[in-house]
Coordinates of C-alpha atoms in Angstrom, one line a residue:
Chain A
M1 CA -46.9 113.6 62.2
S2 CA -50.1 112.3 60.8
T3 CA -50.0 111.8 57.1
S4 CA -47.9 108.6 57.0
T5 CA -49.6 107.0 59.9
E6 CA -53.0 107.5 58.1
T7 CA -51.8 105.8 55.0
N8 CA -49.8 103.0 56.7
P9 CA -51.1 101.0 59.6
A10 CA -48.9 101.7 62.5
P11 CA -46.8 98.8 63.5
R12 CA -45.5 99.1 67.1
T13 CA -42.4 97.0 66.7
G14 CA -41.5 93.7 65.1
A15 CA -41.3 92.4 61.5
G16 CA -44.0 94.8 60.4
S17 CA -41.7 97.8 61.1
E18 CA -39.2 98.9 58.5
F19 CA -36.7 99.8 61.3
D20 CA -37.0 96.5 63.1
R21 CA -36.8 94.5 59.8
D22 CA -33.7 96.4 58.6
T23 CA -31.9 96.2 62.0
A24 CA -32.6 92.5 62.4
V25 CA -29.6 90.3 63.2
T26 CA -29.3 86.5 62.9
L27 CA -27.2 84.5 65.3
R28 CA -24.6 82.5 63.4
E29 CA -22.6 81.2 66.4
P30 CA -22.2 82.6 69.9
G31 CA -21.3 86.2 69.7
V32 CA -21.4 86.4 65.9
Y33 CA -24.4 87.8 64.0
D34 CA -25.2 88.1 60.4
A35 CA -26.9 91.2 59.1
E36 CA -27.9 92.9 55.9
L37 CA -27.3 96.6 55.6
S38 CA -30.5 98.0 54.0
A39 CA -30.3 100.5 51.1
G40 CA -33.3 102.0 52.7
W41 CA -31.3 104.1 55.2
T42 CA -28.8 105.7 52.9
I43 CA -28.0 109.4 52.3
I44 CA -26.7 109.6 48.7
H45 CA -24.4 106.5 48.9
A46 CA -23.6 106.5 52.6
V47 CA -25.4 104.2 55.1
N48 CA -26.7 106.4 57.9
G49 CA -24.5 106.2 61.0
G50 CA -27.5 106.2 63.4
Y51 CA -29.0 103.2 61.6
L52 CA -25.7 101.4 61.9
L53 CA -25.5 102.2 65.6
A54 CA -28.9 100.8 66.1
L55 CA -28.0 97.6 64.3
L56 CA -24.9 97.1 66.4
G57 CA -26.9 98.1 69.5
R58 CA -29.4 95.4 68.8
A59 CA -26.7 92.7 68.4
L60 CA -25.0 93.8 71.6
G61 CA -28.3 93.8 73.5
D62 CA -28.8 90.3 72.4
H63 CA -25.3 89.2 73.4
L64 CA -25.1 90.9 76.8
P65 CA -27.1 89.9 79.8
H66 CA -28.6 93.4 80.1
P67 CA -31.0 94.6 77.4
D68 CA -30.6 98.4 77.0
P69 CA -27.7 100.6 75.8
F70 CA -27.0 103.0 78.7
T71 CA -23.9 104.4 77.1
I72 CA -22.6 103.4 73.7
S73 CA -19.5 104.7 71.8
A74 CA -18.9 104.0 68.1
H75 CA -15.8 104.8 66.1
Y76 CA -16.6 104.8 62.4
L77 CA -13.6 103.4 60.6
T78 CA -14.5 102.9 56.9
P79 CA -17.7 103.7 55.0
S80 CA -20.4 101.1 55.1
A81 CA -22.3 100.0 52.0
P82 CA -25.7 98.3 51.6
G83 CA -25.3 94.6 51.6
P84 CA -24.2 91.7 53.9
A85 CA -22.3 92.3 57.1
V86 CA -21.2 90.4 60.1
I87 CA -21.1 91.7 63.7
R88 CA -18.7 90.2 66.2
T89 CA -19.4 90.8 69.9
E90 CA -17.4 90.3 73.0
T91 CA -18.4 90.6 76.6
V92 CA -15.9 92.7 78.6
R93 CA -17.5 92.5 82.0
T94 CA -20.7 91.4 83.5
G95 CA -21.9 93.2 86.6
R96 CA -25.1 93.2 88.6
T97 CA -26.6 96.4 87.2
L98 CA -24.4 97.0 84.1
S99 CA -22.5 94.9 81.6
T100 CA -19.9 96.1 79.2
G101 CA -19.1 94.7 75.7
T102 CA -17.6 95.5 72.4
A103 CA -19.0 94.9 68.9
S104 CA -17.4 95.2 65.5
L105 CA -19.2 95.4 62.2
Y106 CA -17.4 94.0 59.2
Q107 CA -18.2 93.9 55.5
Y108 CA -16.5 91.8 52.8
A109 CA -13.9 92.9 50.4
E110 CA -13.9 91.6 46.8
D111 CA -11.5 88.8 47.8
G112 CA -13.8 87.8 50.7
T113 CA -11.7 89.2 53.5
E114 CA -13.5 91.1 56.3
V115 CA -13.1 94.8 56.5
E116 CA -14.0 96.5 59.8
R117 CA -16.5 99.3 59.4
I118 CA -17.3 100.3 63.0
R119 CA -16.0 99.5 66.4
V120 CA -18.3 99.9 69.4
L121 CA -17.7 99.9 73.1
A122 CA -20.9 100.0 75.3
S123 CA -22.3 99.5 78.8
Y124 CA -25.8 98.1 79.0
G125 CA -28.3 98.0 81.8
D126 CA -32.1 97.7 82.3
L127 CA -34.0 100.9 81.9
D128 CA -37.0 99.4 83.6
A129 CA -34.9 98.9 86.7
L130 CA -34.1 102.6 87.1
T131 CA -35.8 104.7 89.9
D132 CA -38.3 107.3 89.0
D133 CA -36.3 109.9 90.7
V134 CA -35.8 112.9 88.4
R135 CA -33.8 115.9 89.8
T136 CA -33.2 117.7 86.6
S137 CA -33.8 121.3 85.7
A138 CA -33.4 120.5 82.0
V139 CA -36.2 121.7 79.8
P140 CA -36.5 121.2 76.0
P141 CA -35.5 124.1 73.8
A142 CA -38.3 125.9 72.0
F143 CA -39.6 123.9 69.1
A144 CA -42.1 125.3 66.6
P145 CA -45.4 123.3 66.6
V146 CA -45.3 120.3 64.2
D147 CA -47.8 122.0 61.7
Q148 CA -45.4 124.9 61.3
C149 CA -42.4 122.6 60.6
F150 CA -41.0 121.4 57.3
S151 CA -41.0 117.9 56.0
A152 CA -39.2 116.4 53.1
S153 CA -42.1 117.0 50.8
D154 CA -42.4 120.7 51.6
G155 CA -40.8 123.6 49.7
P156 CA -38.7 123.8 46.6
A157 CA -35.5 122.4 48.1
P158 CA -35.1 118.9 49.4
P159 CA -34.4 119.2 53.1
I160 CA -31.4 116.9 52.8
P161 CA -29.7 117.6 49.4
G162 CA -29.1 114.5 47.4
S163 CA -30.7 112.3 50.0
S164 CA -33.2 109.8 49.0
A165 CA -34.0 106.6 50.7
I166 CA -33.8 107.6 54.4
T167 CA -36.2 110.5 54.0
D168 CA -38.9 108.1 53.0
R169 CA -38.5 106.1 56.2
L170 CA -38.4 109.1 58.6
D171 CA -41.1 111.5 59.5
L172 CA -38.8 114.4 60.1
R173 CA -40.2 117.9 60.6
L174 CA -37.6 120.6 60.7
D175 CA -38.1 123.7 62.8
P176 CA -38.4 126.8 60.5
A177 CA -35.7 128.5 62.5
C178 CA -33.2 125.9 61.2
V179 CA -34.1 125.6 57.5
G180 CA -32.5 128.8 56.2
W181 CA -29.8 126.7 54.5
A182 CA -32.4 125.1 52.2
I183 CA -33.1 128.5 50.6
G184 CA -29.5 129.8 50.7
A185 CA -29.9 131.8 53.9
P186 CA -28.3 129.8 56.7
S187 CA -28.8 131.2 60.2
G188 CA -25.1 131.2 61.1
K189 CA -26.0 129.4 64.3
G190 CA -24.9 125.8 64.9
E191 CA -28.4 124.6 65.6
M192 CA -30.7 122.0 64.1
R193 CA -34.1 121.0 65.5
A194 CA -36.7 118.6 64.3
W195 CA -39.7 116.6 65.4
F196 CA -38.7 112.9 64.7
G197 CA -40.8 109.8 64.0
L198 CA -40.6 106.7 61.9
A199 CA -42.7 107.0 58.8
D200 CA -44.5 103.8 59.3
G201 CA -45.6 104.9 62.8
R202 CA -43.3 102.5 64.7
E203 CA -43.1 103.9 68.2
P204 CA -39.7 105.0 69.8
D205 CA -37.6 102.7 71.9
P206 CA -34.0 102.7 73.0
L207 CA -32.8 101.4 69.7
S208 CA -34.6 104.0 67.6
L209 CA -33.1 106.7 69.9
L210 CA -29.7 105.6 68.5
L211 CA -31.0 106.4 65.1
A212 CA -32.6 109.6 66.1
V213 CA -29.4 111.2 67.4
D214 CA -27.8 111.0 64.0
A215 CA -30.7 111.5 61.5
L216 CA -31.0 115.2 61.2
P217 CA -29.3 117.4 58.6
P218 CA -25.9 118.5 60.0
T219 CA -25.6 121.7 62.0
S220 CA -22.9 122.7 59.6
F221 CA -25.6 123.5 57.0
E222 CA -26.8 126.3 59.2
L223 CA -23.2 127.4 59.7
G224 CA -23.1 128.0 55.9
L225 CA -21.1 124.9 55.0
K226 CA -22.3 122.4 52.4
G227 CA -21.1 118.9 51.9
W228 CA -20.6 115.8 53.9
T229 CA -19.7 115.6 57.7
P230 CA -18.5 112.1 58.2
T231 CA -18.7 110.9 61.8
V232 CA -15.4 110.0 63.5
E233 CA -17.0 109.0 66.8
L234 CA -20.4 109.1 68.4
T235 CA -21.3 108.4 72.0
A236 CA -25.0 108.2 73.0
H237 CA -26.5 107.9 76.5
V238 CA -30.0 106.5 76.7
R239 CA -31.4 107.8 79.9
C240 CA -35.0 106.7 79.9
R241 CA -37.4 104.5 77.9
P242 CA -39.2 106.9 75.6
A243 CA -43.0 107.4 75.9
P244 CA -45.0 106.7 72.7
G245 CA -45.4 109.6 70.3
P246 CA -43.1 112.0 68.4
L247 CA -39.7 112.8 69.7
R248 CA -38.0 116.2 69.6
V249 CA -34.4 116.2 68.6
S250 CA -32.2 119.3 69.2
I251 CA -28.6 119.4 67.9
T252 CA -26.1 122.1 68.7
T253 CA -22.5 122.7 67.7
R254 CA -20.2 124.9 69.8
N255 CA -16.9 124.4 68.2
L256 CA -16.2 124.1 64.4
A257 CA -12.5 124.4 64.3
G258 CA -9.4 122.8 62.8
G259 CA -11.4 120.8 60.3
F260 CA -13.6 119.1 62.9
L261 CA -16.8 119.8 64.7
E262 CA -18.8 118.3 67.5
E263 CA -22.6 117.7 67.4
D264 CA -24.5 117.5 70.7
A265 CA -27.9 116.0 70.4
E266 CA -30.7 116.0 73.0
V267 CA -33.8 113.8 72.5
W268 CA -37.0 114.6 74.3
D269 CA -40.0 112.3 74.3
S270 CA -43.7 113.2 74.2
A271 CA -43.8 113.3 78.0
G272 CA -41.1 116.0 78.1
R273 CA -38.4 113.7 79.4
L274 CA -34.8 114.0 78.2
V275 CA -34.5 110.4 77.0
A276 CA -31.2 110.5 75.2
Q277 CA -28.1 112.6 74.9
S278 CA -25.3 112.2 72.4
R279 CA -22.2 113.9 71.2
Q280 CA -20.3 113.1 68.0
L281 CA -17.0 114.3 66.6
A282 CA -17.2 114.7 62.8
R283 CA -15.0 116.0 60.0
A284 CA -16.1 119.4 58.8
P285 CA -16.9 119.8 55.1
R286 CA -13.9 121.2 53.1
D287 CA -16.1 124.1 51.9
Chain B
M15 CA -2.1 130.3 90.4
S16 CA 1.2 131.7 91.8
T17 CA 2.0 130.2 95.2
S18 CA 3.0 126.8 94.1
T19 CA 5.0 127.9 91.1
E20 CA 6.9 130.3 93.3
T21 CA 7.9 127.6 95.8
N22 CA 8.6 124.9 93.1
P23 CA 10.6 125.4 90.0
A24 CA 8.2 124.9 87.1
P25 CA 9.0 121.8 85.1
R26 CA 7.5 122.0 81.7
T27 CA 7.2 118.3 81.1
G28 CA 9.3 115.2 81.6
A29 CA 10.7 113.4 84.6
G30 CA 10.7 116.6 86.7
S31 CA 6.9 116.8 86.6
E32 CA 4.8 114.8 89.0
F33 CA 2.2 114.2 86.3
D34 CA 4.6 112.9 83.7
R35 CA 6.4 110.7 86.3
D36 CA 3.2 109.2 87.5
T37 CA 1.7 108.6 84.0
A38 CA 4.9 107.0 82.7
V39 CA 4.6 103.6 81.0
T40 CA 7.3 101.1 80.2
L41 CA 7.2 99.0 77.1
R42 CA 7.3 95.3 78.1
E43 CA 6.7 93.9 74.6
P44 CA 4.9 95.3 71.5
G45 CA 1.6 96.7 72.6
V46 CA 2.0 95.9 76.3
Y47 CA 3.1 98.5 78.9
D48 CA 3.8 98.2 82.6
A49 CA 2.7 101.1 84.8
E50 CA 2.5 102.0 88.4
L51 CA -0.7 103.6 89.6
S52 CA 0.5 106.4 92.0
A53 CA -1.1 107.0 95.3
G54 CA -0.6 110.6 94.6
W55 CA -3.8 111.0 92.5
T56 CA -6.3 109.4 94.9
I57 CA -9.5 110.8 96.4
I58 CA -10.0 109.0 99.6
H59 CA -9.2 105.4 98.4
A60 CA -10.1 105.8 94.7
V61 CA -7.6 106.5 92.0
N62 CA -8.9 109.5 90.0
G63 CA -10.5 108.6 86.7
G64 CA -8.9 111.5 84.8
Y65 CA -5.4 110.5 85.9
L66 CA -6.1 106.9 84.8
L67 CA -7.4 108.2 81.4
A68 CA -4.2 110.2 80.9
L69 CA -2.1 107.1 81.7
L70 CA -4.0 105.0 79.2
G71 CA -3.9 107.9 76.7
R72 CA -0.1 108.0 77.0
A73 CA 0.2 104.2 76.3
L74 CA -2.1 104.5 73.3
G75 CA -0.2 107.5 72.0
D76 CA 3.0 105.5 72.1
H77 CA 1.4 102.5 70.4
L78 CA -0.5 104.2 67.6
P79 CA 1.1 106.0 64.7
H80 CA -0.6 109.3 65.6
P81 CA 0.4 111.1 68.8
D82 CA -2.7 113.0 70.1
P83 CA -6.1 111.7 71.4
F84 CA -8.7 113.4 69.3
T85 CA -11.6 111.3 70.8
I86 CA -11.1 108.8 73.6
S87 CA -13.9 106.8 75.3
A88 CA -13.3 105.0 78.6
H89 CA -15.6 102.5 80.3
Y90 CA -14.7 102.1 84.0
L91 CA -15.2 98.5 84.9
T92 CA -13.8 97.9 88.4
P93 CA -12.1 100.3 91.0
S94 CA -8.4 100.8 90.5
A95 CA -6.0 100.9 93.4
P96 CA -2.5 102.3 93.7
G97 CA 0.1 99.8 92.7
P98 CA 1.3 97.9 89.6
A99 CA -0.8 97.7 86.5
V100 CA -0.4 96.5 82.9
I101 CA -1.9 98.1 79.8
R102 CA -2.6 96.1 76.7
T103 CA -3.1 98.0 73.5
E104 CA -4.4 97.0 70.1
T105 CA -4.5 98.9 66.8
V106 CA -7.9 98.7 65.2
R107 CA -7.2 100.8 62.1
T108 CA -4.5 103.0 60.8
G109 CA -5.5 105.8 58.4
R110 CA -3.8 108.8 56.9
T111 CA -5.0 111.4 59.4
L112 CA -6.5 109.3 62.1
S113 CA -5.7 105.9 63.7
T114 CA -8.0 104.0 66.1
G115 CA -7.0 101.7 68.9
T116 CA -8.1 100.1 72.1
A117 CA -6.4 99.9 75.4
S118 CA -7.2 97.9 78.6
L119 CA -5.8 98.5 82.0
Y120 CA -5.4 95.5 84.3
Q121 CA -4.3 95.0 87.9
Y122 CA -3.5 91.8 89.7
A123 CA -5.8 89.8 92.0
E124 CA -4.3 88.1 95.0
D125 CA -3.8 84.9 93.0
G126 CA -1.9 86.8 90.3
T127 CA -4.7 86.8 87.7
E128 CA -5.3 90.0 85.8
V129 CA -8.5 91.9 86.5
E130 CA -9.6 94.5 84.0
R131 CA -10.1 98.0 85.4
I132 CA -10.8 100.2 82.3
R133 CA -11.4 99.6 78.6
V134 CA -10.7 102.4 76.2
L135 CA -11.5 103.0 72.6
A136 CA -9.9 106.0 70.9
S137 CA -9.0 107.7 67.7
Y138 CA -5.7 109.6 67.5
G139 CA -4.5 112.3 65.2
D140 CA -1.9 115.0 65.0
L141 CA -3.1 118.3 66.6
D142 CA -0.3 120.2 64.9
A143 CA -1.6 119.1 61.5
L144 CA -5.0 120.8 62.0
T145 CA -5.8 124.0 60.2
D146 CA -6.1 127.3 62.1
D147 CA -9.7 127.7 60.8
V148 CA -11.9 128.5 63.8
R149 CA -15.6 129.1 63.0
T150 CA -17.0 128.9 66.5
S151 CA -19.2 131.2 68.4
A152 CA -18.4 129.5 71.7
V153 CA -17.2 131.7 74.5
P154 CA -16.2 130.6 77.9
P155 CA -18.8 130.9 80.7
A156 CA -18.1 133.7 83.2
F157 CA -15.3 132.7 85.6
A158 CA -14.5 134.8 88.7
P159 CA -10.9 136.1 88.7
V160 CA -8.4 133.7 90.1
D161 CA -7.8 135.8 93.2
Q162 CA -11.5 135.6 94.1
C163 CA -11.6 131.8 93.8
F164 CA -11.1 129.2 96.5
S165 CA -8.2 126.7 96.7
A166 CA -7.9 123.6 98.9
S167 CA -6.2 125.6 101.6
D168 CA -8.9 128.3 101.8
G169 CA -11.9 128.2 104.2
P170 CA -13.0 125.9 106.9
A171 CA -14.2 123.1 104.8
P172 CA -11.9 121.1 102.5
P173 CA -13.0 121.7 98.9
I174 CA -13.2 117.9 98.3
P175 CA -14.4 116.1 101.5
G176 CA -12.1 113.4 102.6
S177 CA -9.8 114.0 99.7
S178 CA -6.1 114.2 100.2
A179 CA -3.4 113.3 97.8
I180 CA -4.8 114.7 94.6
T181 CA -5.4 118.1 96.1
D182 CA -1.7 118.5 96.7
R183 CA -0.9 117.9 93.0
L184 CA -3.5 120.2 91.6
D185 CA -3.7 124.0 91.7
L186 CA -7.5 124.1 91.6
R187 CA -9.3 127.4 92.3
L188 CA -13.1 127.0 92.6
D189 CA -15.4 129.7 91.4
P190 CA -17.2 131.2 94.5
A191 CA -20.5 130.7 92.7
C192 CA -19.9 126.9 92.9
V193 CA -18.7 126.4 96.5
G194 CA -22.0 126.7 98.4
W195 CA -21.9 123.0 99.0
A196 CA -18.8 123.4 101.2
I197 CA -20.7 125.5 103.7
G198 CA -23.9 123.5 103.5
A199 CA -25.6 125.9 101.0
P200 CA -25.5 124.3 97.6
S201 CA -26.7 126.4 94.7
G202 CA -29.1 123.8 93.3
K203 CA -27.6 124.3 89.9
G204 CA -25.6 121.5 88.2
E205 CA -22.6 123.7 87.7
M206 CA -18.9 123.5 88.8
R207 CA -16.2 125.8 87.5
A208 CA -12.5 126.1 88.4
W209 CA -9.2 127.4 87.3
F210 CA -7.0 124.4 86.8
G211 CA -3.3 123.9 86.9
L212 CA -0.8 121.4 88.0
A213 CA 0.7 122.3 91.4
D214 CA 4.3 121.9 90.2
G215 CA 3.7 124.3 87.3
R216 CA 3.8 121.7 84.6
E217 CA 2.1 123.3 81.6
P218 CA -1.0 121.8 80.0
D219 CA -0.8 119.4 77.0
P220 CA -3.3 117.0 75.5
L221 CA -2.7 114.4 78.2
S222 CA -3.2 116.7 81.1
L223 CA -6.5 117.8 79.5
L224 CA -7.6 114.2 80.0
L225 CA -7.0 114.8 83.7
A226 CA -8.6 118.2 83.8
V227 CA -12.0 117.0 82.5
D228 CA -12.4 114.7 85.6
A229 CA -10.6 116.6 88.4
L230 CA -13.2 118.9 89.8
P231 CA -15.7 118.2 92.6
P232 CA -18.8 116.6 91.2
T233 CA -21.7 118.8 90.1
S234 CA -23.9 116.7 92.3
F235 CA -22.4 118.5 95.3
E236 CA -24.1 121.7 94.1
L237 CA -27.3 119.7 93.5
G238 CA -27.3 119.0 97.2
L239 CA -26.1 115.4 97.0
K240 CA -23.1 114.1 98.9
G241 CA -21.1 111.0 98.3
W242 CA -19.4 109.4 95.5
T243 CA -20.3 109.6 91.8
P244 CA -18.4 106.8 90.2
T245 CA -17.9 107.2 86.4
V246 CA -19.4 104.6 84.2
E247 CA -18.1 106.0 80.9
L248 CA -16.2 109.2 79.9
T249 CA -15.5 110.4 76.4
A250 CA -13.2 113.3 75.8
H251 CA -12.5 115.2 72.6
V252 CA -9.2 117.1 72.5
R253 CA -9.7 119.9 69.9
C254 CA -6.6 122.0 70.1
R255 CA -3.1 121.9 71.7
P256 CA -3.5 124.1 74.8
A257 CA -1.5 127.3 75.2
P258 CA 0.7 127.6 78.3
G259 CA -1.0 129.0 81.4
P260 CA -3.9 128.2 83.6
L261 CA -7.0 126.3 82.2
R262 CA -10.6 127.1 82.9
V263 CA -12.8 124.1 83.4
S264 CA -16.6 124.3 83.4
I265 CA -18.8 121.3 84.2
T266 CA -22.5 121.2 83.9
T267 CA -25.2 118.6 84.5
R268 CA -28.5 118.7 82.7
N269 CA -30.1 115.5 83.7
L270 CA -29.8 113.8 87.1
A271 CA -32.4 111.1 86.9
G272 CA -33.0 107.4 87.5
G273 CA -29.8 107.1 89.6
F274 CA -27.5 108.4 86.9
L275 CA -26.2 111.8 85.8
E276 CA -24.1 113.2 83.0
E277 CA -21.3 115.7 83.5
D278 CA -20.3 117.8 80.5
A279 CA -16.9 119.5 80.8
E280 CA -15.5 122.3 78.7
V281 CA -11.9 123.2 79.0
W282 CA -10.6 126.6 77.9
D283 CA -7.0 127.6 77.6
S284 CA -5.3 130.9 78.5
A285 CA -5.8 132.0 74.9
G286 CA -9.5 131.6 75.2
R287 CA -9.7 128.6 72.9
L288 CA -12.1 125.7 73.7
V289 CA -9.4 123.0 73.8
A290 CA -11.3 120.0 75.1
Q291 CA -14.9 118.8 75.6
S292 CA -16.0 115.8 77.5
R293 CA -19.1 114.0 78.7
Q294 CA -19.3 111.3 81.3
L295 CA -22.1 109.1 82.6
A296 CA -21.8 108.5 86.3
R297 CA -23.9 106.9 89.0
A298 CA -25.6 109.4 91.2
P299 CA -24.9 109.3 95.0
R300 CA -27.6 107.3 96.9
D301 CA -28.3 110.6 98.8

């Protein structure tokens, strides 16, 4: 996790960070935000779903009285494209410790009409107000050390076939146990694990966790399937403000059946805390 | 799973089933349904969240062009009480294989104003249109045989403290490995497992799966915590139409921290298929 931070000064957050710049939203009127979907977070032609979730999460965090997404569900309706977008938010309920709201991201058809891309329903709270009480037996799965993992520039096969822009913005190091697919020898297990960072050194926060849960190659690659796995729905729980340093992301699939699969992600911070959990339902590749 | 079906004729579905009668909705005008929250599905004073999800799921299945909930997310806003309710649905998008909609359940304040209880966002499809392709390595966890499990009428302690009505409507048989809490000896593991059926013998379907994922005692009991674990958000994926016969429900908690916990449920049908998966974020008991 060092090369890119040596060549780029490490912005913590703010305008100096690619992620913060590309998830910025501008208040147009109460509850309505203008945004620009960056071409920098695309895989082939598709805008990454985790990036979009972070963008919607930022708008909702601005609109609601609580700052942090505790649980956020997104239903992906139509494919997003780089370019202008508008986000419309609505407060559903404001409580003392949690508030609930919806957000919709729209883009514009050729005739100027708005086409809805994503609908989100979320409950926000304040992570800093949580108690320190941890009664969990959860331990991270075994990750190979970073220096034994594979980045986008290693090996003959690109880690994400056909991908381009997003790999430049992520510092993703895939566990060697989960890269068989890249050399035509998938493990047959529905597992994907990687060390995760932002290439410009921007430290993790609740919004970048929303990106992290949907930024790895799909587990279906290791199940021997190629092709695209478009997300139908993704729900993420942010459980703790992540400590600075690299994240570990573990994704598993238990059930690939009937043309659909689930992907369960766990995100661990450098302090060994389980900071986020997510599950998505996606369409399986046709094969 | 035999006593209750011997004493009651087994209604498959329809008005003869307690579950179907109590989740019935009546169309008032397009998109608006009247309902009556039954006191028969309460735990102490609270209406069970799975029952409420099934009720909302039925209304949305009526409103949307596709019949079955593929992925449904519910945010629980304020506590529901037995009595009249109104459900307002909205179609977000209609596609060829999936349609997406929202539903809100309201009850009435003393002055007659509507108070929102639950907001739902869901994508529906047609389970019968799915392929038979199953590429899953998932196997059910070990369940003790039904005749070694504990029902509400067994033992000195009621399986759900203070509960009443709902236990009469469920045929729940708790795995002996997960009932230590009832005799003051919780296992310390975040696990709860039970055989699940409806007491009147009504066979499982996608709607009763929405009940099944939130009908067991909370995992926090086996973590040594007593008291209530109110759901903040629950997302369920229905992956397959369940075969007739008893279901097996396994719930696990990995992370009880900061005053919140997640509960992951898997539901297996009598044919050994993983028919539903769910995850909820709940508030942990104060201890």
